[in-house]
CSV table of C-alpha atoms in Angstrom, one decimal:
chain,number,residue,atom,x,y,z
F,1,UNK,CA,-17.7,11.4,-52.5
F,2,UNK,CA,-16.2,14.8,-51.8
F,3,UNK,CA,-19.5,16.1,-50.5
F,4,UNK,CA,-19.7,13.2,-48.0
F,5,UNK,CA,-16.1,13.9,-46.9
F,6,UNK,CA,-17.0,17.6,-46.3
F,7,UNK,CA,-20.1,16.6,-44.3
F,8,UNK,CA,-18.0,14.3,-42.1
F,9,UNK,CA,-15.4,17.0,-41.4
F,10,UNK,CA,-18.2,19.4,-40.5
F,11,UNK,CA,-19.9,17.0,-38.0
F,12,UNK,CA,-16.4,16.2,-36.6
F,13,UNK,CA,-15.6,19.8,-35.8
F,14,UNK,CA,-19.1,20.4,-34.5
F,15,UNK,CA,-18.7,17.5,-32.1
F,16,UNK,CA,-15.4,18.9,-30.9
F,17,UNK,CA,-16.5,22.5,-30.5
F,18,UNK,CA,-18.2,21.9,-27.0
F,19,UNK,CA,-15.0,20.4,-25.7
F,20,UNK,CA,-12.9,23.3,-27.0
F,21,UNK,CA,-15.4,25.7,-25.5
F,22,UNK,CA,-15.3,23.8,-22.1
F,23,UNK,CA,-11.5,23.9,-22.1
F,24,UNK,CA,-11.4,27.6,-22.8
F,25,UNK,CA,-13.9,28.3,-20.0
F,26,UNK,CA,-11.6,26.7,-17.4
F,27,UNK,CA,-8.1,27.5,-16.3
F,28,UNK,CA,-5.3,25.7,-14.6
F,29,UNK,CA,-2.6,26.2,-11.9
F,30,UNK,CA,0.9,24.8,-12.2
F,31,UNK,CA,4.3,25.4,-10.6
F,32,UNK,CA,7.2,23.9,-8.7
F,33,UNK,CA,7.7,23.3,-4.9
F,34,UNK,CA,11.1,23.4,-3.3
F,35,UNK,CA,12.5,23.3,0.2
F,36,UNK,CA,14.6,26.1,1.8
F,37,UNK,CA,17.8,24.4,0.6
F,38,UNK,CA,16.6,24.4,-3.1
F,39,UNK,CA,15.8,20.7,-3.3
F,40,UNK,CA,12.5,19.6,-4.9
F,41,UNK,CA,9.8,18.9,-2.5
F,42,UNK,CA,8.1,15.6,-3.6
F,43,UNK,CA,4.7,14.3,-2.6
F,44,UNK,CA,3.5,17.6,-1.2
F,45,UNK,CA,-0.3,18.2,-1.1
F,46,UNK,CA,-1.6,21.2,-3.1
F,47,UNK,CA,-5.3,21.9,-2.9
F,48,UNK,CA,-8.0,24.6,-3.4
F,49,UNK,CA,-10.0,24.8,-0.1
F,50,UNK,CA,-13.2,26.1,-1.6
F,51,UNK,CA,-13.8,23.3,-4.1
F,52,UNK,CA,-11.8,20.5,-2.5
F,53,UNK,CA,-9.7,19.9,-5.6
F,54,UNK,CA,-6.0,19.2,-5.5
F,55,UNK,CA,-2.9,17.3,-6.6
F,56,UNK,CA,0.3,15.9,-5.2
F,57,UNK,CA,3.7,17.1,-6.4
F,58,UNK,CA,5.9,14.6,-8.3
F,59,UNK,CA,9.5,13.6,-7.5
F,60,UNK,CA,10.8,16.8,-9.1
F,61,UNK,CA,8.4,19.0,-7.0
F,62,UNK,CA,6.2,19.9,-10.0
F,63,UNK,CA,2.5,20.0,-9.8
F,64,UNK,CA,-0.5,20.9,-12.0
F,65,UNK,CA,-4.2,21.4,-11.3
F,66,UNK,CA,-6.4,21.3,-14.4
F,67,UNK,CA,-10.0,22.1,-15.1
F,68,UNK,CA,-10.4,24.8,-12.5
F,69,UNK,CA,-13.4,27.1,-13.0
F,70,UNK,CA,-12.5,30.8,-13.1
F,71,UNK,CA,-12.6,32.5,-9.7
F,72,UNK,CA,-10.7,33.4,-6.6
F,73,UNK,CA,-9.6,30.5,-4.4
F,74,UNK,CA,-7.4,29.8,-1.4
F,75,UNK,CA,-4.5,27.6,-2.5
F,76,UNK,CA,-3.0,25.6,0.4
F,77,UNK,CA,0.3,23.8,0.3
F,78,UNK,CA,1.3,21.4,3.1
F,79,UNK,CA,3.6,18.5,3.8
F,80,UNK,CA,4.8,16.6,6.9
F,81,UNK,CA,7.8,18.3,8.5
F,82,UNK,CA,7.4,21.5,6.4
F,83,UNK,CA,5.5,24.7,7.2
F,84,UNK,CA,2.2,25.0,5.4
F,85,UNK,CA,1.4,28.0,3.1
F,86,UNK,CA,-1.8,29.6,1.9
F,87,UNK,CA,-2.2,32.0,-1.0
F,88,UNK,CA,-5.2,33.8,-2.5
F,89,UNK,CA,-5.2,33.0,-6.3
F,90,UNK,CA,-7.3,34.1,-9.2
F,91,UNK,CA,-7.9,31.7,-12.0
F,92,UNK,CA,-8.8,33.2,-15.4
F,93,UNK,CA,-10.5,31.2,-18.2
F,94,UNK,CA,-8.2,29.6,-20.7
F,95,UNK,CA,-5.1,30.6,-18.8
F,96,UNK,CA,-2.5,28.7,-16.7
F,97,UNK,CA,-1.5,30.4,-13.5
F,98,UNK,CA,2.1,29.7,-12.5
F,99,UNK,CA,2.9,29.6,-8.8
F,100,UNK,CA,6.1,28.4,-7.2
F,101,UNK,CA,6.6,27.7,-3.5
F,102,UNK,CA,9.5,27.4,-1.2
F,103,UNK,CA,8.7,25.6,2.0
F,104,UNK,CA,10.6,26.0,5.3
F,105,UNK,CA,11.2,23.2,7.8
F,106,UNK,CA,8.5,23.2,10.5
F,107,UNK,CA,9.6,24.2,14.0
F,108,UNK,CA,7.2,21.6,15.5
F,109,UNK,CA,9.1,18.3,15.5
F,110,UNK,CA,7.7,14.9,16.2
F,111,UNK,CA,9.1,13.9,19.6
F,112,UNK,CA,7.7,10.5,20.2
F,113,UNK,CA,5.5,7.9,18.6
F,114,UNK,CA,3.9,5.3,20.9
F,115,UNK,CA,2.2,2.3,19.4
F,116,UNK,CA,0.3,0.2,22.0
F,117,UNK,CA,-1.8,-2.8,21.5
F,118,UNK,CA,-3.7,-5.0,23.9
F,119,UNK,CA,-5.1,-7.6,21.6
F,120,UNK,CA,-4.1,-11.1,22.8
F,121,UNK,CA,-3.3,-14.0,20.5
F,122,UNK,CA,-6.1,-16.4,21.3
F,123,UNK,CA,-4.2,-19.3,19.7
F,124,UNK,CA,-1.0,-18.7,21.7
F,125,UNK,CA,0.1,-21.5,24.1
F,126,UNK,CA,2.6,-20.8,26.8
F,127,UNK,CA,3.5,-24.4,27.5
F,128,UNK,CA,3.5,-27.8,25.8
F,129,UNK,CA,3.5,-31.3,27.4
F,130,UNK,CA,4.4,-33.0,24.1
F,131,UNK,CA,7.8,-31.7,23.1
F,132,UNK,CA,9.8,-32.8,26.2
F,133,UNK,CA,7.2,-35.2,27.4
F,134,UNK,CA,6.8,-33.0,30.5
F,135,UNK,CA,4.5,-30.0,31.2
F,136,UNK,CA,7.1,-27.3,30.7
F,137,UNK,CA,6.5,-23.7,29.7
F,138,UNK,CA,8.1,-22.5,26.5
F,139,UNK,CA,10.8,-20.5,28.4
F,140,UNK,CA,11.7,-23.5,30.5
F,141,UNK,CA,12.1,-25.9,27.5
F,142,UNK,CA,15.6,-25.7,26.0
F,143,UNK,CA,14.3,-26.9,22.6
F,144,UNK,CA,13.1,-24.6,19.9
F,145,UNK,CA,9.7,-25.5,18.6
F,146,UNK,CA,6.5,-24.1,17.2
F,147,UNK,CA,3.0,-25.2,18.3
F,148,UNK,CA,0.1,-25.3,15.9
F,149,UNK,CA,-2.9,-25.6,18.1
F,150,UNK,CA,-6.1,-27.4,17.3
F,151,UNK,CA,-8.0,-24.1,17.7
F,152,UNK,CA,-5.9,-22.6,15.0
F,153,UNK,CA,-6.5,-25.6,12.7
F,154,UNK,CA,-10.2,-25.3,13.2
F,155,UNK,CA,-10.1,-21.5,12.6
F,156,UNK,CA,-8.3,-21.9,9.3
F,157,UNK,CA,-10.2,-24.9,8.2
F,158,UNK,CA,-7.0,-26.9,7.8
F,159,UNK,CA,-7.4,-30.6,6.7
F,160,UNK,CA,-3.8,-31.5,5.6
F,161,UNK,CA,-0.4,-31.5,7.2
F,162,UNK,CA,1.0,-29.4,4.4
F,163,UNK,CA,-1.5,-26.6,5.2
F,164,UNK,CA,-0.7,-26.8,8.9
F,165,UNK,CA,3.1,-26.5,8.4
F,166,UNK,CA,2.5,-23.1,6.8
F,167,UNK,CA,2.0,-21.7,10.3
F,168,UNK,CA,5.5,-22.7,11.4
F,169,UNK,CA,8.3,-20.2,10.9
F,170,UNK,CA,11.6,-21.3,9.2
F,171,UNK,CA,10.1,-24.3,7.3
F,172,UNK,CA,9.8,-24.3,3.5
F,173,UNK,CA,8.1,-26.9,1.4
F,174,UNK,CA,10.5,-28.5,-1.1
F,175,UNK,CA,8.3,-31.0,-3.0
F,176,UNK,CA,5.1,-32.9,-2.8
F,177,UNK,CA,4.6,-36.4,-1.3
F,178,UNK,CA,5.3,-39.2,-3.7
F,179,UNK,CA,2.0,-40.9,-2.9
F,180,UNK,CA,3.5,-44.3,-2.4
F,181,UNK,CA,2.2,-46.4,0.4
F,182,UNK,CA,4.3,-46.0,3.6
F,183,UNK,CA,6.4,-43.2,2.1
F,184,UNK,CA,4.9,-40.4,4.3
F,185,UNK,CA,4.0,-36.9,3.4
F,186,UNK,CA,5.7,-34.0,1.6
F,187,UNK,CA,9.3,-32.9,2.0
F,188,UNK,CA,10.3,-29.8,3.8
F,189,UNK,CA,13.5,-27.8,4.5
F,190,UNK,CA,14.4,-26.7,8.0
F,191,UNK,CA,17.7,-25.2,9.2
F,192,UNK,CA,19.4,-26.5,6.0
F,193,UNK,CA,18.2,-30.1,6.3
F,194,UNK,CA,15.6,-31.9,4.2
F,195,UNK,CA,13.0,-33.7,6.3
F,196,UNK,CA,9.8,-35.5,5.6
F,197,UNK,CA,6.6,-35.5,7.6
F,198,UNK,CA,5.9,-39.0,9.0
F,199,UNK,CA,2.2,-39.4,9.6
F,200,UNK,CA,0.2,-41.8,11.5
F,201,UNK,CA,-0.5,-45.2,9.9
F,202,UNK,CA,1.9,-44.2,7.0
F,203,UNK,CA,-0.8,-42.4,5.1
F,204,UNK,CA,0.8,-40.1,2.6
F,205,UNK,CA,-0.6,-36.6,2.2
F,206,UNK,CA,-2.9,-36.8,5.2
């Protein structure tokens, strides 16, 4: 039994030896990044340009890059609103290189952000002849209403009134229809009032 135990330990350490050897062949880079006022610089990008390996600093400004092959690299530190830095570093096998950085505010400031879009809502309707029984545009009608067009119903493959009401803002479903004949559809809340959808022919849940 003791012999079997010794053989097991021998095979276990033999299996781990390549991992220890691999770990000793590589090095790592670690440190802390702060701003000019001494505060930790969080979510800063730190990377080695030659091998495209990097990390992001945590909330305390700490970072660590593991499993770096020995050699000389260009370590680049950059963040939005802060000046980037580049340093030549040499990584030795089995060692951790400690590098701390202090980043200054960038002189180049973002002056303006312009977001433009020209996509038109193909389901939008500028007027409705049903709300006021007159062909008025939405701006001319004093009532507040939402129009769910048949094109939108076809696009979303909607078959029930409950699904159609999801496209109207300010309306929340309270509970399902009772299913009784002539009782109508589900109950909804709008502007603090409870209302029920009354459907054609009194069919509930249509």
